[in-house]
């Protein structure tokens, strides 16, 4: 018995990524005050804006650390980002947020099980806690269940 296989050539569209895809990811991070972790690991995300430009990203803590979601200015070549007095777009909690020294560092993070990932870091100030500069730092989510924190 002989089986013959053939393939068809389909005219599939070319699918490009988003303008901010180099900076878009999900992250496991902790909030630090003076070098001391003040939260357990929480889940945040960075992703493109709806106009898909290469100069801004969303930084979204998804209600896990402080409950903020702001647009940040992004430099995709250097993987850096910042926001000055950006108004968070969370319903009923529209505080101003300032992000400085935001950066993504490729291949220097470690997941819960030791997998090499990208790392994220930023300094952040919240309008409802004036005078305190926190740090947010962590690593990219691998999407392996054993690397998730909850």
C-alpha positions in Angstrom: 0.0 0.0 0.0 1.4 3.4 -1.0 0.2 6.7 0.4 0.8 9.9 -1.4 0.8 13.2 0.3 0.6 16.5 -1.5 0.6 20.0 -0.2 -1.2 23.0 -1.4 0.3 26.4 -1.6 -2.0 28.9 0.1 -1.7 32.6 -0.1 -1.5 33.3 3.6 -1.2 36.9 4.8 2.1 38.0 6.2 1.6 38.6 9.9 3.7 41.2 11.6 4.0 41.8 15.3 3.0 44.9 17.1 5.2 48.0 17.1 6.1 47.4 20.7 6.5 43.6 20.6 10.1 43.8 21.9 8.8 45.3 25.1 5.5 43.4 25.4 5.4 40.6 27.9 3.9 39.4 31.1 6.0 39.7 34.2 6.3 38.3 37.8 7.4 41.2 39.9 7.6 42.5 43.5 7.3 46.0 44.9 10.2 47.1 47.0 10.6 50.0 49.4 14.2 50.8 50.4 15.4 47.5 49.1 12.8 45.5 51.1 10.1 43.6 49.3 6.7 44.8 50.5 4.6 42.5 48.3 4.6 38.9 47.2 5.1 38.2 43.5 2.4 39.9 41.4 1.6 39.7 37.8 2.0 42.8 35.5 2.0 43.3 31.8 3.6 45.6 29.2 2.0 45.9 25.8 1.3 48.1 22.8 -1.2 50.9 22.7 -4.2 50.7 20.4 -2.6 53.1 17.9 0.3 50.6 17.7 3.0 53.2 17.7 6.6 52.6 18.6 6.9 55.4 21.2 4.5 54.2 23.9 3.5 51.1 25.9 1.0 50.3 28.5 2.3 49.3 32.0 -0.5 47.5 33.6 -0.3 45.9 37.1 -3.7 44.3 36.6 -4.7 45.1 40.2 -1.9 43.0 41.8 0.5 45.5 43.3 -1.1 49.0 43.5 -3.9 48.9 40.9 -2.5 51.1 38.1 -2.5 51.1 34.3 -0.6 53.9 32.6 0.8 54.8 29.2 4.6 55.2 29.3 7.0 56.7 26.8 9.1 53.9 25.3 12.5 53.7 23.6 12.3 50.4 21.7 15.9 50.4 20.7 17.2 50.7 24.3 14.2 48.8 25.9 13.6 51.7 28.3 10.4 53.4 29.4 9.2 56.2 31.7 6.0 58.2 32.5 5.7 61.6 34.2 2.5 62.1 36.2 0.6 59.7 33.9 -3.0 59.3 35.0 -4.0 55.7 35.7 -7.0 54.6 33.7 -8.4 52.2 36.4 -12.1 52.8 37.0 -12.7 54.8 40.3 -8.9 55.0 41.0 -7.4 57.6 38.6 -4.2 58.4 40.5 -1.1 59.9 38.9 1.9 57.7 38.5 5.5 58.5 37.7 7.9 55.9 36.3 11.6 56.5 36.0 14.5 54.3 35.1 12.2 51.7 33.5 14.1 49.1 31.5 13.9 45.6 30.2 17.1 43.6 30.2 17.3 40.7 28.0 18.3 37.2 29.3 19.4 38.2 32.8 16.3 37.2 34.8 15.6 33.8 36.4 12.2 32.3 36.7 11.0 30.4 39.8 12.6 27.2 38.5 15.8 28.8 37.2 14.9 29.3 33.5 16.7 32.3 32.0 14.2 35.0 31.1 14.2 38.7 30.5 14.2 41.1 33.5 12.1 44.2 34.2 13.0 47.1 36.5 11.4 50.5 37.2 11.2 53.1 39.9 7.7 54.3 40.6 5.9 56.9 42.6 2.1 57.0 43.3 0.2 60.2 43.8 -1.6 58.7 46.9 1.7 58.0 48.6 3.7 61.2 48.0 7.4 61.2 48.7 7.9 57.5 48.5 9.8 56.0 45.5 9.3 52.3 45.1 11.1 49.8 42.9 9.4 47.2 40.8 11.6 44.4 39.7 11.2 40.9 38.4 11.3 38.6 35.4 9.4 37.5 32.4 6.6 35.0 32.8 7.6 31.7 31.1 4.0 30.4 30.9 5.1 27.1 32.5 2.8 26.3 35.4 5.7 25.5 37.7 7.1 29.0 37.2 3.8 30.8 38.1 3.4 32.2 41.6 -0.3 31.8 41.8 
